[in-house]
Short mmCIF file of C-alpha atoms in Angstrom, two decimals:
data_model
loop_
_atom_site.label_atom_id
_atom_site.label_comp_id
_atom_site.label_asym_id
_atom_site.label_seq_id
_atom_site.Cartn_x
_atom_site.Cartn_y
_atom_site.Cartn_z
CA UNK S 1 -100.84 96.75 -42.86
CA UNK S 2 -98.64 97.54 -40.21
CA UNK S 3 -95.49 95.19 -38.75
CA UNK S 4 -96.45 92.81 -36.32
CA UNK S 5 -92.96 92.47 -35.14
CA UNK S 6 -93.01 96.85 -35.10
CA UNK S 7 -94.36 96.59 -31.35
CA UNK S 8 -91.34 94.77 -29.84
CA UNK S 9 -88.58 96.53 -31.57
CA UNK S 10 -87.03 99.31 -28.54
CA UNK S 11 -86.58 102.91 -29.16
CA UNK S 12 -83.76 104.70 -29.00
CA UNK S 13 -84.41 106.06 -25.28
CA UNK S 14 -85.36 102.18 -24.45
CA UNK S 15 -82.03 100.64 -26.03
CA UNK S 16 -79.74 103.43 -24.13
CA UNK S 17 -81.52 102.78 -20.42
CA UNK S 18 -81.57 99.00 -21.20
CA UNK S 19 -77.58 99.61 -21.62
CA UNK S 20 -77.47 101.63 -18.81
CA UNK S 21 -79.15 99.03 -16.67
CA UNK S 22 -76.35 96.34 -18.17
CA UNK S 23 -73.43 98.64 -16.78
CA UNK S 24 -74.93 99.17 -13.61
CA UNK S 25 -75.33 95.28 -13.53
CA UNK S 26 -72.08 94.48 -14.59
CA UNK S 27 -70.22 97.06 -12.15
CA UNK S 28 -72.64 95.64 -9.19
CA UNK S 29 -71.07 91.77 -9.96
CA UNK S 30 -67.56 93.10 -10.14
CA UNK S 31 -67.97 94.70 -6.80
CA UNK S 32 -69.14 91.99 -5.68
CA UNK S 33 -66.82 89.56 -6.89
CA UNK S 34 -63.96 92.33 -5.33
CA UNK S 35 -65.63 91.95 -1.88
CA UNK S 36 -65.62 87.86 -2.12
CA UNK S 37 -62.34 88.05 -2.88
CA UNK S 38 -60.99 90.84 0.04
CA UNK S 39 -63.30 87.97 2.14
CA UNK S 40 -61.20 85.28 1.25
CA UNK S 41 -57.96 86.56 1.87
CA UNK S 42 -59.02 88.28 4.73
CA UNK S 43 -59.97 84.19 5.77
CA UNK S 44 -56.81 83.08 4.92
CA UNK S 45 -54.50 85.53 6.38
CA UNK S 46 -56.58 85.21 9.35
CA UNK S 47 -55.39 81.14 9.10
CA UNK S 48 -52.76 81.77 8.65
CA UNK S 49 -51.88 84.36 11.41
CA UNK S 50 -53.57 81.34 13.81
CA UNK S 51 -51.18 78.81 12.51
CA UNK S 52 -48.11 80.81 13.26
CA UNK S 53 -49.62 82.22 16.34
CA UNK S 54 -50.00 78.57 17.85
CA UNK S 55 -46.49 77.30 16.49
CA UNK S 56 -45.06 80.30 18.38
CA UNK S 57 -47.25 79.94 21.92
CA UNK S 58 -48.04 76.29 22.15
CA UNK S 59 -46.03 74.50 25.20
CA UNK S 60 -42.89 72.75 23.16
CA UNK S 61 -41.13 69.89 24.64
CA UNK S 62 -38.43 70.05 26.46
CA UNK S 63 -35.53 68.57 24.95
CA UNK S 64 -32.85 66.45 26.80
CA UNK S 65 -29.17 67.87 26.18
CA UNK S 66 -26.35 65.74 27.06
CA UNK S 67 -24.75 68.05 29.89
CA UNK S 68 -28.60 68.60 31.55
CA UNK S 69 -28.50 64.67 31.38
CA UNK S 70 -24.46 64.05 32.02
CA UNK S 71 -25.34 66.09 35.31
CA UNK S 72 -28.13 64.12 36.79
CA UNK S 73 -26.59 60.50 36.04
CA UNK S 74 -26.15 59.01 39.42
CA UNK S 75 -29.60 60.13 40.87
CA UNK S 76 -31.21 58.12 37.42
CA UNK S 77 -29.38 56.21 37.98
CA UNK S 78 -30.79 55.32 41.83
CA UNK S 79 -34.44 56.42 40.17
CA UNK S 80 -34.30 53.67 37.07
CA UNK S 81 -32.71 51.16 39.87
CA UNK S 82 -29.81 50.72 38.19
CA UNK S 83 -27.14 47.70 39.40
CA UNK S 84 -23.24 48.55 38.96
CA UNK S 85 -21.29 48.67 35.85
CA UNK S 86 -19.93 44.97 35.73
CA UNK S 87 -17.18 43.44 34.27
CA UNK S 88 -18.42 40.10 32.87
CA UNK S 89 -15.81 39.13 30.77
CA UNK S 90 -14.65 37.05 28.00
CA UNK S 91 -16.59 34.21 26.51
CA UNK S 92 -15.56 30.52 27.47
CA UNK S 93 -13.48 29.35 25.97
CA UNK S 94 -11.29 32.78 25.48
CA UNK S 95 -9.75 31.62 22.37
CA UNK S 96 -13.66 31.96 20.51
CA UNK S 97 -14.31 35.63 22.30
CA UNK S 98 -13.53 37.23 19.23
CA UNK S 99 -14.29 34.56 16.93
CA UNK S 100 -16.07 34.93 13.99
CA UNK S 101 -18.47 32.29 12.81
CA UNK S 102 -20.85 31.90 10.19
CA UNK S 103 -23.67 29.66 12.02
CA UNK S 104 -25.47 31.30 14.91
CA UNK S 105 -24.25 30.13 18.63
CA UNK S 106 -26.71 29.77 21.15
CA UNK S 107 -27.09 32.71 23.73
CA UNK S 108 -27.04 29.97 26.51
CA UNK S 109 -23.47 29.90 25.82
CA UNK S 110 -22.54 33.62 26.41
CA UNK S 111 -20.88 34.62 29.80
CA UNK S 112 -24.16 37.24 30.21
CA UNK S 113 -27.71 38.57 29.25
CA UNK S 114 -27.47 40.30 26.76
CA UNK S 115 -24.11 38.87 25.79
CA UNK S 116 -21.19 41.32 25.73
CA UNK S 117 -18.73 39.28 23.51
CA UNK S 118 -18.01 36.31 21.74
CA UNK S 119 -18.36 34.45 18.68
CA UNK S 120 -19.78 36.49 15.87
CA UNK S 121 -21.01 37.50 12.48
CA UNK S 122 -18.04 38.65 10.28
CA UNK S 123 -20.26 41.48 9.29
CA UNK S 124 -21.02 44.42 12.32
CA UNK S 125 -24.23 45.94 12.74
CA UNK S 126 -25.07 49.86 12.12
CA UNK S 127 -25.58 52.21 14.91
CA UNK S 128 -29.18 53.57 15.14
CA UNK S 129 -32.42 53.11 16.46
CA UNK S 130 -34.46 49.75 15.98
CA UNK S 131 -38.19 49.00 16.91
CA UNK S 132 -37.14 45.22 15.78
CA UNK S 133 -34.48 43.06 17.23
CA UNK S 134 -31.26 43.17 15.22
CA UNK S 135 -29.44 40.50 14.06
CA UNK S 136 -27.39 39.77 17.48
CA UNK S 137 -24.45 37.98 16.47
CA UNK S 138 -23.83 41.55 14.37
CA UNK S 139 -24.58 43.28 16.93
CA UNK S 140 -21.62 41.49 19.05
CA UNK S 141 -18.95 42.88 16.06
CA UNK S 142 -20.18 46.32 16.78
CA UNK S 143 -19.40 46.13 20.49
CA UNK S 144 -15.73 44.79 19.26
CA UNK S 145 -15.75 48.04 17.09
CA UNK S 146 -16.56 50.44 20.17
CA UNK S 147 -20.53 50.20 19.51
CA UNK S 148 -22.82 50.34 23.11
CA UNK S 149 -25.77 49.18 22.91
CA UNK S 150 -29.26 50.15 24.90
CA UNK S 151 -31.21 46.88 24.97
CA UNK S 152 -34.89 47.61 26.37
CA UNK S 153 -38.01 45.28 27.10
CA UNK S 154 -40.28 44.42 24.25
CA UNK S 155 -43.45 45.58 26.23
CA UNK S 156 -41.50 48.65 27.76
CA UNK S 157 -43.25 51.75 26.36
CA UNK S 158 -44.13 55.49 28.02
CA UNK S 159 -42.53 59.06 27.86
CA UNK S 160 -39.15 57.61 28.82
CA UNK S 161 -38.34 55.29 26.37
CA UNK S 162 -39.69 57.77 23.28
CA UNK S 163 -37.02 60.07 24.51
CA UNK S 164 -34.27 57.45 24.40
CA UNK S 165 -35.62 56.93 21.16
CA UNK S 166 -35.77 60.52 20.18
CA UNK S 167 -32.32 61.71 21.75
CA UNK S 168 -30.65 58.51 20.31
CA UNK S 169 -31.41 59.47 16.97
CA UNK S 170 -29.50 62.31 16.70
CA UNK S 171 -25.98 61.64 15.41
CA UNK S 172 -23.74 63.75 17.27
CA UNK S 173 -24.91 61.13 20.19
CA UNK S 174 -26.12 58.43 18.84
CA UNK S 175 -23.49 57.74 15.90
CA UNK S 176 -21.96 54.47 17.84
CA UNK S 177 -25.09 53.52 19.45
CA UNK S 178 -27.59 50.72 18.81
CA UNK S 179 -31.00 51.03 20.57
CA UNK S 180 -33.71 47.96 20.35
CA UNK S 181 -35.42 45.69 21.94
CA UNK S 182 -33.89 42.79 23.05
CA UNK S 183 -36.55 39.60 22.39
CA UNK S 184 -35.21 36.33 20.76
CA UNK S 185 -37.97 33.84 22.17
CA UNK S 186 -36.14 31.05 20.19
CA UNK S 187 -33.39 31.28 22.43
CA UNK S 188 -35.10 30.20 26.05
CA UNK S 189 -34.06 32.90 29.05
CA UNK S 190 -30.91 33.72 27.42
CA UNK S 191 -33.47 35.67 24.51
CA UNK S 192 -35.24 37.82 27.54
CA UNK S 193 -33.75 40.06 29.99
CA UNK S 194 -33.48 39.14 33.38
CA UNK S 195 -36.27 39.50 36.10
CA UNK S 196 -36.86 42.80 36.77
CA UNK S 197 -34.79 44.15 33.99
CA UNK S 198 -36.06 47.22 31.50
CA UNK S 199 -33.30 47.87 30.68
CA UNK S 200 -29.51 46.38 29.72
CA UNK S 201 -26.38 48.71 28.67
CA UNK S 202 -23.85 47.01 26.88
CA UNK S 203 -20.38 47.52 26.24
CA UNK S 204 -17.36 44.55 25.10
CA UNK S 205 -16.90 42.72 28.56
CA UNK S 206 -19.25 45.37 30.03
CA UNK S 207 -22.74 45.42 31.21
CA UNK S 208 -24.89 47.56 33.55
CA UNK S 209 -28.61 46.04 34.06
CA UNK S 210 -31.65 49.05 34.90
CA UNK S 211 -34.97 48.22 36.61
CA UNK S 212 -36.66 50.58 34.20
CA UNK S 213 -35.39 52.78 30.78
CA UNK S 214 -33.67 56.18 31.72
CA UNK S 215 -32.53 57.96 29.42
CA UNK S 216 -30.01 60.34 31.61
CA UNK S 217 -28.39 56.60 32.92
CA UNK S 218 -28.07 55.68 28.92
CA UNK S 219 -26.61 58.12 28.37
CA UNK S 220 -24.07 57.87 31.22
CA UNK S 221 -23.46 54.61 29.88
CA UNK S 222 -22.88 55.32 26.41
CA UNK S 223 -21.16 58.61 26.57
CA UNK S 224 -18.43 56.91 28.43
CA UNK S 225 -18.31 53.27 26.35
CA UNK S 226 -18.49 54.30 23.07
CA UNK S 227 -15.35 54.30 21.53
CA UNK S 228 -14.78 57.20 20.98
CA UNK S 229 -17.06 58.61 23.72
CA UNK S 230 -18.88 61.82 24.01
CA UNK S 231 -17.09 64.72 23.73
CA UNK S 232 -13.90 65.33 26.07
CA UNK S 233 -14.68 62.24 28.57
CA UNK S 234 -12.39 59.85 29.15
CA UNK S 235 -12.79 56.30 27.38
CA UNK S 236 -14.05 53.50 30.10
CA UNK S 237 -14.35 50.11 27.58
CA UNK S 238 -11.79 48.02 26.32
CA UNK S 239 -13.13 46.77 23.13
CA UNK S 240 -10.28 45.54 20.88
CA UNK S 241 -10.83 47.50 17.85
CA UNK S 242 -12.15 50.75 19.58
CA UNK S 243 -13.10 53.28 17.32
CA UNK S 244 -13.52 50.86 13.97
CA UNK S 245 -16.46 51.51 11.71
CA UNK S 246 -19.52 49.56 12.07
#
């Protein structure tokens, strides 16, 4: 009686083109596997070449340097509507304008807006660049130190004032500067700038007052009332303790 399973067993031709047809199925995947993979880094490099291609063409943004800005001070100054440099002096009674004090003293009792001097926290404030109002009676110590400050509007916003922001950052200028906004609604008018004013520049005994933020009449402001200013010009504040660290 013959073997029913006889009929499905291969011969010998059979098994070697059934191998044969393996191989050639095998070496077809891995071709194609080869190709997928030339595709995909052909993608990527592609990306990549794209990426650095736009980084190298797209239109950058010009960047403010101080002697572009140094140069162009008095016509931002006419542009941002800028009032003179003013000398508003000591706090009343002279004896407290260097005071320091533990308990806050109202801004109503400062010669100016923002004030420029008198009583004050024992403990200055860093320089750098705020979104939030600082603590202002430290911010007083750090004009005593040499500090300037760059007070702006709360609501003030727009190319302008994100390259105060920007340039102010940097520490080779902004290293004895304080930028923020000056709001302290507790304090009645003497918490807001004036009318009209953007923006206040602050110095000890020294204030200039700006219709709108500039960034060229900041820094014509700063470079010169910092103590010690900005590179070789001459030092225009008086604070008593010019050049202390804060």
């Amino acid at each position: 009686m013959a073997n029913p399973t006889s009929k499905q067993r291969l011969t010998k031709a059979e098994r070697k083109e059934e191998a044969r047809r393996q191989r050639v199925e095998l070496q077809r995947k891995m071709a194609k596997s080869r190709r997928n993979r030339r595709v995909a880094i052909g993608v990527v490099v592609v990306l990549i070449a794209g990426v650095v291609a736009f980084a190298l063409t797209r239109p950058k943004q010009a960047q403010a340097t101080p002697s572009d800005l140094l140069a162009s001070v008095a016509q931002a100054r006419q542009t941002a509507g800028c009032e003179p440099v003013e000398d508003v002096g000591p706090y009343d009674p002279k004896s407290q304008d260097r005071a320091h004090v533990v308990a806050s003293v109202p801004l109503s009792t400062y010669p100016s807006v923002p004030p420029a001097s008198g009583p004050h926290n024992a403990i200055p404030y860093g320089a750098g660049v705020y979104g939030t109002p600082p603590p202002i009676d430290r911010v007083i110590h750090s004009l005593e130190h040499g500090a300037a400050i760059v007070w702006y509007a709360p609501d003030a916003s727009g190319k302008e004032l994100d390259r105060i922001r920007t340039f102010y950052d940097g520490q080779d200028v902004g290293s004895r500067v304080i930028v923020a906004p000056y709001d302290y609604p507790d304090e009645g008018a003497a918490g807001t700038l004036p009318a009209g004013t953007r923006m206040a520049l602050v110095a000890w005994h020294t204030l200039q007052t700006c219709a709108n933020v500039n960034l060229a009449a900041a820094f014509g402001f700063t470079s010169s009332y910092t103590a010690p200013p900005f590179g070789q010009r001459p030092y225009e504040g008086n604070a008593p303790e010019a050049g202390a660290r804060f």
